[in-house]
PDB file of C-alpha atoms in Angstrom:
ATOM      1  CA  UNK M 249     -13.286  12.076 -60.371  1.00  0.00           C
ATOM      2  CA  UNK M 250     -14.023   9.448 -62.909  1.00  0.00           C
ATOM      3  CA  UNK M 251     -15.578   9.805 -66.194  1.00  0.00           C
ATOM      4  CA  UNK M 252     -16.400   6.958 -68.466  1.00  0.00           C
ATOM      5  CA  UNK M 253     -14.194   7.004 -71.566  1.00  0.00           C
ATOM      6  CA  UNK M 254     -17.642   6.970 -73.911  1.00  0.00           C
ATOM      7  CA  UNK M 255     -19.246   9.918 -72.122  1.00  0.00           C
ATOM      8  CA  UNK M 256     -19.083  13.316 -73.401  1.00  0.00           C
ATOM      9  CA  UNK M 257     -18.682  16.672 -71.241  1.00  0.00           C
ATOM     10  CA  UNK M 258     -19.270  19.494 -73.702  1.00  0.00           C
ATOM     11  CA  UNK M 259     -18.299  23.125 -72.802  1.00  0.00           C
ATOM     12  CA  UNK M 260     -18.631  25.112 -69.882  1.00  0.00           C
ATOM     13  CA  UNK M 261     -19.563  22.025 -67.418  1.00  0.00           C
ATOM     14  CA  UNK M 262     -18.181  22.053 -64.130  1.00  0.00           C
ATOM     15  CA  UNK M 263     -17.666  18.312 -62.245  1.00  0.00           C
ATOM     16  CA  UNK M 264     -17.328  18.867 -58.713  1.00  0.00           C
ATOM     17  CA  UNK M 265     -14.792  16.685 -56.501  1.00  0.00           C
ATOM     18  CA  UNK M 266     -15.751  13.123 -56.466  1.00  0.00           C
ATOM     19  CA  UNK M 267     -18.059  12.832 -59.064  1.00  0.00           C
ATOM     20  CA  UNK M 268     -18.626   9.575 -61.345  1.00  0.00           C
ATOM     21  CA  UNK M 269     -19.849  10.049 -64.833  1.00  0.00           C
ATOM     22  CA  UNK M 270     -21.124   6.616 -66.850  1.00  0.00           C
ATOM     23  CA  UNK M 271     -20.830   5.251 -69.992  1.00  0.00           C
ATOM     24  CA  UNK M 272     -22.856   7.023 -72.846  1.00  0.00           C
ATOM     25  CA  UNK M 273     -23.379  10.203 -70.470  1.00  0.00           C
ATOM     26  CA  UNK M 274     -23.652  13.864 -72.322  1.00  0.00           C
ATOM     27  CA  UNK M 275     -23.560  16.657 -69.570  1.00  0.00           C
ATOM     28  CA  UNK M 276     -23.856  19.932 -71.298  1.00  0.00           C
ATOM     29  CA  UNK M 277     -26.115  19.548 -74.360  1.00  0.00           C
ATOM     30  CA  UNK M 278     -27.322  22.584 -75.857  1.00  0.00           C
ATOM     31  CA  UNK M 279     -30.779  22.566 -77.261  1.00  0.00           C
ATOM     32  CA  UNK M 280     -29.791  25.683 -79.808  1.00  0.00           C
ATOM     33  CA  UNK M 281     -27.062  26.341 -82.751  1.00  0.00           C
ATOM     34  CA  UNK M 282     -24.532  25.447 -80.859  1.00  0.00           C
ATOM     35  CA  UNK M 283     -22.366  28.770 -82.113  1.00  0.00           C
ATOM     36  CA  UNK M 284     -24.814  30.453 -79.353  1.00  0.00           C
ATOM     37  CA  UNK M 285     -22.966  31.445 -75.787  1.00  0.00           C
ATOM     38  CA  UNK M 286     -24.016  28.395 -73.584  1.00  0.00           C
ATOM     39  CA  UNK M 287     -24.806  28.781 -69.669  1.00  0.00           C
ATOM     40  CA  UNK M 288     -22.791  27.063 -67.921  1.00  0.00           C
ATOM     41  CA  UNK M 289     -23.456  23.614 -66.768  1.00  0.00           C
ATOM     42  CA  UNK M 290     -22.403  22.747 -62.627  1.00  0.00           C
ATOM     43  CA  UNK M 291     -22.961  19.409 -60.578  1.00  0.00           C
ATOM     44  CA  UNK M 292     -21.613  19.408 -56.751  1.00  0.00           C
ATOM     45  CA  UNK M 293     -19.223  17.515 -55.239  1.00  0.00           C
ATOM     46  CA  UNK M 294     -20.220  13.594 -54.975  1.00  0.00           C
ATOM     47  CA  UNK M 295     -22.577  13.475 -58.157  1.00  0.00           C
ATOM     48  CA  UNK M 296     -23.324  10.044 -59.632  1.00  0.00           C
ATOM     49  CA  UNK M 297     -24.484  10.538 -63.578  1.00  0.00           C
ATOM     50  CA  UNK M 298     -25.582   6.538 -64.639  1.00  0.00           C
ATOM     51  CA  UNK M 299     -25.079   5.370 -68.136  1.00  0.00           C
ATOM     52  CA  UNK M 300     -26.977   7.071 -71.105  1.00  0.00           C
ATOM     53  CA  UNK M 301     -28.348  10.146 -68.843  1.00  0.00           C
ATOM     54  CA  UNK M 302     -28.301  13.326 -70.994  1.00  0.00           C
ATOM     55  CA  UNK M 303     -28.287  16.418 -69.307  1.00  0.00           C
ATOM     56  CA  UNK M 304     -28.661  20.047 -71.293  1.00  0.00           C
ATOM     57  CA  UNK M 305     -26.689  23.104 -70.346  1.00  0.00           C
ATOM     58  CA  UNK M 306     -27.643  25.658 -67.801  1.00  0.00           C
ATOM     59  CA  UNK M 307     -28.450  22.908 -64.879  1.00  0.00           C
ATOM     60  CA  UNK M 308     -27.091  23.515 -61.687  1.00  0.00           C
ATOM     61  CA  UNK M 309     -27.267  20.610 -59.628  1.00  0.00           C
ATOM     62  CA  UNK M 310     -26.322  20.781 -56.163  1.00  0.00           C
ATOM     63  CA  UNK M 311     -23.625  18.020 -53.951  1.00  0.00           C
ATOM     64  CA  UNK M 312     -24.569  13.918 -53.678  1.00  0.00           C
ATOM     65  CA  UNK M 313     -26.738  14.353 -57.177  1.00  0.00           C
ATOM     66  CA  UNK M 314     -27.594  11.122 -58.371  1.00  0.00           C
ATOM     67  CA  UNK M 315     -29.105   9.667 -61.624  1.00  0.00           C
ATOM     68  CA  UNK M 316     -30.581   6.394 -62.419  1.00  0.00           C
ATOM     69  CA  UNK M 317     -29.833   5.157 -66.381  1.00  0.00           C
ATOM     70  CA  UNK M 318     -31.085   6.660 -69.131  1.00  0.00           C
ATOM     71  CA  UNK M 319     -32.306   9.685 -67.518  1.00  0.00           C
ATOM     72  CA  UNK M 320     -32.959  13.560 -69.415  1.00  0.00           C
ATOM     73  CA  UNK M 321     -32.960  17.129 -67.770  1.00  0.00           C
ATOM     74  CA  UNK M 322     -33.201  19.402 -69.556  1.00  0.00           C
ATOM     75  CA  UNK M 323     -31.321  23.172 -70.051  1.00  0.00           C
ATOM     76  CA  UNK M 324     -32.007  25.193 -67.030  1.00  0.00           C
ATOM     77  CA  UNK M 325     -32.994  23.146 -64.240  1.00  0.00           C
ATOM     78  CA  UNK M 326     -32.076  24.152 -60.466  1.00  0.00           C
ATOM     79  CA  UNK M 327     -31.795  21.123 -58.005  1.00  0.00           C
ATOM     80  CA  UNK M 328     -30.487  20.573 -54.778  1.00  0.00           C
ATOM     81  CA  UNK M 329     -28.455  18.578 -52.689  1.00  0.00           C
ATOM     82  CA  UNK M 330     -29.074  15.182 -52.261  1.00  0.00           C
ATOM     83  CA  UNK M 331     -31.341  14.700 -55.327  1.00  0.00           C
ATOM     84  CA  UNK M 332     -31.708  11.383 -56.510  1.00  0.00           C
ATOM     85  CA  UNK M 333     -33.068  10.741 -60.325  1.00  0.00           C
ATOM     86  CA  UNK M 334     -34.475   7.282 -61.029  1.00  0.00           C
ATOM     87  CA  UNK M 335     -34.214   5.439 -64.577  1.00  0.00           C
ATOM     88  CA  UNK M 336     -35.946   6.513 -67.727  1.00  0.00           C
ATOM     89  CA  UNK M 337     -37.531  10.358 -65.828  1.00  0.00           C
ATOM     90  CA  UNK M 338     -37.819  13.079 -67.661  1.00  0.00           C
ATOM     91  CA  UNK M 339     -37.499  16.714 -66.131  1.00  0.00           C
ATOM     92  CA  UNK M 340     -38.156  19.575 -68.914  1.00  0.00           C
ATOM     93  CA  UNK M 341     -36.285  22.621 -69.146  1.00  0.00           C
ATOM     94  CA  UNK M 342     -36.892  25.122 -66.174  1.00  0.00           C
ATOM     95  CA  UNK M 343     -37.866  22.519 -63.485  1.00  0.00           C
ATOM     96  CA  UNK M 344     -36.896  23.724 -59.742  1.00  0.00           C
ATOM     97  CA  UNK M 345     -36.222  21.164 -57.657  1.00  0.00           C
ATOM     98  CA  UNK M 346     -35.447  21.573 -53.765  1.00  0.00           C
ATOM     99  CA  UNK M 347     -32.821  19.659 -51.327  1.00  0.00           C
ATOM    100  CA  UNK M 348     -33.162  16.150 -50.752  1.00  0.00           C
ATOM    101  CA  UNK M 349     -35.628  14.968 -53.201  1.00  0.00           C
ATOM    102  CA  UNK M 350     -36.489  11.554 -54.288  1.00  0.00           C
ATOM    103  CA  UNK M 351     -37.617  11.433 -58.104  1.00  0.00           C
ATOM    104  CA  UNK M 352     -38.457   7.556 -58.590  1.00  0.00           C
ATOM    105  CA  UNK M 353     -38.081   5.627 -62.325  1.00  0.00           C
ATOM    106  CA  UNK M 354     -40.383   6.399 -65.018  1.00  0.00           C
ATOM    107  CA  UNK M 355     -41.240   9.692 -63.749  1.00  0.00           C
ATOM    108  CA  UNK M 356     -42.455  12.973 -66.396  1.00  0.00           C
ATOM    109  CA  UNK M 357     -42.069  16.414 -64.847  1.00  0.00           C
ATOM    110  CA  UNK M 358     -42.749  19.122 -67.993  1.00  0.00           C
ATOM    111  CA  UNK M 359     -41.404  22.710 -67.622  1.00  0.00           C
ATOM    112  CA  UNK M 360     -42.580  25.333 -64.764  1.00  0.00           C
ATOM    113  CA  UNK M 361     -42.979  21.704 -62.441  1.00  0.00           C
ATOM    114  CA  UNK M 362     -42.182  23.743 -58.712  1.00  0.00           C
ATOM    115  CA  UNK M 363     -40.740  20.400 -56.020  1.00  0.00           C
ATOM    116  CA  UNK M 364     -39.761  21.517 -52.789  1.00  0.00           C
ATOM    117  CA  UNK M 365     -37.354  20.708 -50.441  1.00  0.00           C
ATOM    118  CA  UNK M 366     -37.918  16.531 -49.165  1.00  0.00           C
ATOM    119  CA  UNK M 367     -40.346  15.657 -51.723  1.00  0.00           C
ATOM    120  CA  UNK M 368     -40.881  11.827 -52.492  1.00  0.00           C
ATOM    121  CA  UNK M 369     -41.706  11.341 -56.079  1.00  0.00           C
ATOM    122  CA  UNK M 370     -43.128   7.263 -56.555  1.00  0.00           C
ATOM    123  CA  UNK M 371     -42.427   5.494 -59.815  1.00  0.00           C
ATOM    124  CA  UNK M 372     -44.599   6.595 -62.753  1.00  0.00           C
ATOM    125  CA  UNK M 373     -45.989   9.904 -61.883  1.00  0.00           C
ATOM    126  CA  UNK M 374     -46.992  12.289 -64.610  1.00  0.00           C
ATOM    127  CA  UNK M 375     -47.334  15.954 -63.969  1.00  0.00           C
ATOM    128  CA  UNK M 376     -48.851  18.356 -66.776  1.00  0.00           C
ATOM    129  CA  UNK M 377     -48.931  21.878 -67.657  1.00  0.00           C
ATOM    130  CA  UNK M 378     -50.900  22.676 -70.479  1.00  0.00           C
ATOM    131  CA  UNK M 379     -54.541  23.248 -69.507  1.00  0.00           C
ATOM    132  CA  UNK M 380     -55.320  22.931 -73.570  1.00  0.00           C
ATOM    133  CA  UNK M 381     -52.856  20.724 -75.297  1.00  0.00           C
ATOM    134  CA  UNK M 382     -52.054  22.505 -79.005  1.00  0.00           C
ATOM    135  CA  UNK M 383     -53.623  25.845 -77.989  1.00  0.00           C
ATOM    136  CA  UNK M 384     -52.530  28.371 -80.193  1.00  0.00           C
ATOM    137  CA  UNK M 385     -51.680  30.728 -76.781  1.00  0.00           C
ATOM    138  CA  UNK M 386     -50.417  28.143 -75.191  1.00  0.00           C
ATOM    139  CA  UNK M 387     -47.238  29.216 -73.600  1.00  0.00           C
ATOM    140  CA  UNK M 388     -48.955  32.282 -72.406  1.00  0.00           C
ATOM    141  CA  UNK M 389     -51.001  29.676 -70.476  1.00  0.00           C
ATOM    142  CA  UNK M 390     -48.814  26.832 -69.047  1.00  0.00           C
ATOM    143  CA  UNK M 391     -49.228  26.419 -65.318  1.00  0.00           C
ATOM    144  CA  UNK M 392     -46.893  24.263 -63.512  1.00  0.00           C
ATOM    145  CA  UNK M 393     -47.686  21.899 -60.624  1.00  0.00           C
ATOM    146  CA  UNK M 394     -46.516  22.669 -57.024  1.00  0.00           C
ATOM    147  CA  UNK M 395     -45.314  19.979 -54.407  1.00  0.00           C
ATOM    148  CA  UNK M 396     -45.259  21.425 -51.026  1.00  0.00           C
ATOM    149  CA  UNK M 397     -42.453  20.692 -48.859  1.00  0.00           C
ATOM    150  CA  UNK M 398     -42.611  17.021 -47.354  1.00  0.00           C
ATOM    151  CA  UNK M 399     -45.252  16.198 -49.783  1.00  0.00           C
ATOM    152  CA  UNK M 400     -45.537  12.420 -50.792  1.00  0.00           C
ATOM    153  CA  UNK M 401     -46.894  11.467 -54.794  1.00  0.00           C
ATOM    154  CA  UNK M 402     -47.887   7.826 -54.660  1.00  0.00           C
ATOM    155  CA  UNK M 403     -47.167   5.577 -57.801  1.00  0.00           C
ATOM    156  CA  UNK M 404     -49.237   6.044 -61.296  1.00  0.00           C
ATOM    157  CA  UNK M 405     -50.629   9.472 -60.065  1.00  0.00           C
ATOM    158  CA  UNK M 406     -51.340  12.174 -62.413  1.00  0.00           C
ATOM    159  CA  UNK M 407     -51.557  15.753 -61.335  1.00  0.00           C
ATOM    160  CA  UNK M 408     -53.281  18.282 -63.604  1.00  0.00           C
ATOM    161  CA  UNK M 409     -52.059  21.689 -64.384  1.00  0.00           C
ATOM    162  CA  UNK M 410     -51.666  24.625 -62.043  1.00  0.00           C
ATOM    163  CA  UNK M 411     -52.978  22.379 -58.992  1.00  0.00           C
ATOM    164  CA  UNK M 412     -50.490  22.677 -55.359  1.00  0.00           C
ATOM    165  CA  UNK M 413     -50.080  19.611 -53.763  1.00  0.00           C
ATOM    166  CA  UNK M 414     -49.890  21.259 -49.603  1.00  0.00           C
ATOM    167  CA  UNK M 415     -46.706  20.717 -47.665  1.00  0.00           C
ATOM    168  CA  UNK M 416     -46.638  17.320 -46.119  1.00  0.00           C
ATOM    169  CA  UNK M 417     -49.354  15.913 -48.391  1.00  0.00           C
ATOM    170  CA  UNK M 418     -49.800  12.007 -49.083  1.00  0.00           C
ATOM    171  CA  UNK M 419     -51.400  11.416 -52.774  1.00  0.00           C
ATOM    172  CA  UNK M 420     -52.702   8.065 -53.133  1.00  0.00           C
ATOM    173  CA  UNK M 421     -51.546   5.717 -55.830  1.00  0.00           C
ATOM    174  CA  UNK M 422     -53.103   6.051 -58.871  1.00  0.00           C
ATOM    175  CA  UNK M 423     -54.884   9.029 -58.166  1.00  0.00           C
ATOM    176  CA  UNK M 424     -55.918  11.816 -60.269  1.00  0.00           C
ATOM    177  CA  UNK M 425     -55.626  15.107 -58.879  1.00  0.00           C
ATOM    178  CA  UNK M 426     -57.983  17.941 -60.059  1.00  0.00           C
ATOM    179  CA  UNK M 427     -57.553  20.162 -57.631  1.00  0.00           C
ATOM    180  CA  UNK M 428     -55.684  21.428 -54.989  1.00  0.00           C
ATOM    181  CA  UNK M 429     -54.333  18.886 -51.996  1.00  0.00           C
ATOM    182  CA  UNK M 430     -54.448  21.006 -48.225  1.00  0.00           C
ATOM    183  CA  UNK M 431     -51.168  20.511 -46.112  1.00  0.00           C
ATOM    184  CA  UNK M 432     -51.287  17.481 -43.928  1.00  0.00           C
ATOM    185  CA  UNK M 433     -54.147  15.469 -45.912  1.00  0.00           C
ATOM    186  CA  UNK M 434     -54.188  12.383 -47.535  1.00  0.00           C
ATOM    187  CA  UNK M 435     -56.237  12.008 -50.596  1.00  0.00           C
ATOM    188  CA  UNK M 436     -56.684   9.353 -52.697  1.00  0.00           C
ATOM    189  CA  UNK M 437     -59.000   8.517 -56.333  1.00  0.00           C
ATOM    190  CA  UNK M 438     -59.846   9.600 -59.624  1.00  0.00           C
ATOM    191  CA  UNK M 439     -60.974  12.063 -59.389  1.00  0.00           C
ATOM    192  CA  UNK M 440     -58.979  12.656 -55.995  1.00  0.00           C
ATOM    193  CA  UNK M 441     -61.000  13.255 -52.743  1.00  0.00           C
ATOM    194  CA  UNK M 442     -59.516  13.943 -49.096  1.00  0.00           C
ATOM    195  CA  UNK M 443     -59.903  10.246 -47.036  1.00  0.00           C
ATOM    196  CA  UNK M 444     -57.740  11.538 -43.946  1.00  0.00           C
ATOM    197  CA  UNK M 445     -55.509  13.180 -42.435  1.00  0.00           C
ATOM    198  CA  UNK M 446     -51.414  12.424 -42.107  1.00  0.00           C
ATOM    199  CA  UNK M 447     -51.438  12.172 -38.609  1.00  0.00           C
ATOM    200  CA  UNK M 448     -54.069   9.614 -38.261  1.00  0.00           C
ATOM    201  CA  UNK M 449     -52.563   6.960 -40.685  1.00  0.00           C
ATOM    202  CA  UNK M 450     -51.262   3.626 -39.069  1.00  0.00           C
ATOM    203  CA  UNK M 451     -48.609   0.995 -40.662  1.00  0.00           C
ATOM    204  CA  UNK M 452     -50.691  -1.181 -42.136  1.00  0.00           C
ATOM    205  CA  UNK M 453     -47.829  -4.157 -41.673  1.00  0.00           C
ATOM    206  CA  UNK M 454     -47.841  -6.050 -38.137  1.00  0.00           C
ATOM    207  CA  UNK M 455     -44.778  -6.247 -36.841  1.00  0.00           C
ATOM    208  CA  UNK M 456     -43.668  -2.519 -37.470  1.00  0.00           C
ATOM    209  CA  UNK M 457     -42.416  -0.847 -34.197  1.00  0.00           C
ATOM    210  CA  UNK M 458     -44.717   2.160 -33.543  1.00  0.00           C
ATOM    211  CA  UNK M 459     -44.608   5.213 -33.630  1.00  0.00           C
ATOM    212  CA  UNK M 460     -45.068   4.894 -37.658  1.00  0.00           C
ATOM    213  CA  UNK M 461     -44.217   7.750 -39.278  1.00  0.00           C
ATOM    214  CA  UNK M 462     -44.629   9.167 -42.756  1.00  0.00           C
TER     215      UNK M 462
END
């Protein structure tokens, strides 16, 4: 195990075997008074933690986690193994997030956000939850996004609250999704409208060795 002599572990984290923690790192923030019992705060064997990543108390984070720099969960988070957290992404508190998921750099992923097991996450994707920003019921009324298992979120999309993005989905880049993605299609726009299906998209490189998969 090796932890930078500038980071900070606060109470109740547990490093498992083999885990590097950077320069600047805080594992175990609390978001309270800090007199307040604190969950515990656990990261599996083989986790990476970059420079200046701040991660709150109460996330469990499962074996071969990996953050980029500068990167901020928040308290209560689930993820699994092989999770890897690019630069500068923000997950709020209560984000689940499945095994072997690929969160690219620049990525914002608000509370109740659902990511299932071998998502792929490009760089700048913003996912929402509040249907009425500054509502005065407006926890009663957050509604997190969904992301299937296998499901693919091209760069610069933005996903609107509540919607399910179906397992094995492709979202085009930029897109804006309004509504909910079916398993296996490919959609693509603003607002987003189904242009194919997965299984009938070719490499559009020459040279690539079929079969091309996605």
């Amino acid at each position: 195990m090796i932890i930078a002599p500038t980071a900070q572990v606060r109470q109740r984290v547990v490093l498992g075997e083999g885990a590097r923690v950077g320069d600047f790192v805080i594992l175990g923030e609390w978001p309270g008074d800090l007199a307040e019992a604190q969950p515990e705060t656990v990261f599996g064997a083989g986790a990476v933690i970059r420079s200046h990543t701040v991660i709150y108390a109460g996330v469990i984070a499962g074996a071969q986690f990996q953050t980029g720099h500068s990167v901020l969960v928040r308290n209560n988070c689930s993820i699994g193994d092989s999770v890897s957290i690019g630069s500068h992404s923000i997950l709020e508190h209560t984000v689940q997030v499945g095994d072997r998921v690929r969160i690219h750099s620049g990525v914002f992923i608000p509370e109740l956000t659902v990511l299932e097991d071998d998502c792929w996450i490009g760089p700048r994707v913003v996912f929402t939850n509040a249907p009425h920003p500054r509502c005065v019921n407006l926890p009663n009324c957050l509604k997190g996004v969904t992301v299937r298992k296998g499901a693919k979120i091209g760069a610069n999309v933005t996903i609107l609250p509540g919607i399910t993005v179906g397992e094995n989905a492709l979202v085009g880049a930029g897109a804006v999704v309004t509504k909910d993605v079916p398993a296996g299609m490919v959609v693509a726009g603003a607002p987003a409208r189904v242009t194919g299906r997965i299984e009938d998209l070719k490499c559009p490189w020459d040279g690539v060795t079929p079969p091309y998969k996605i």
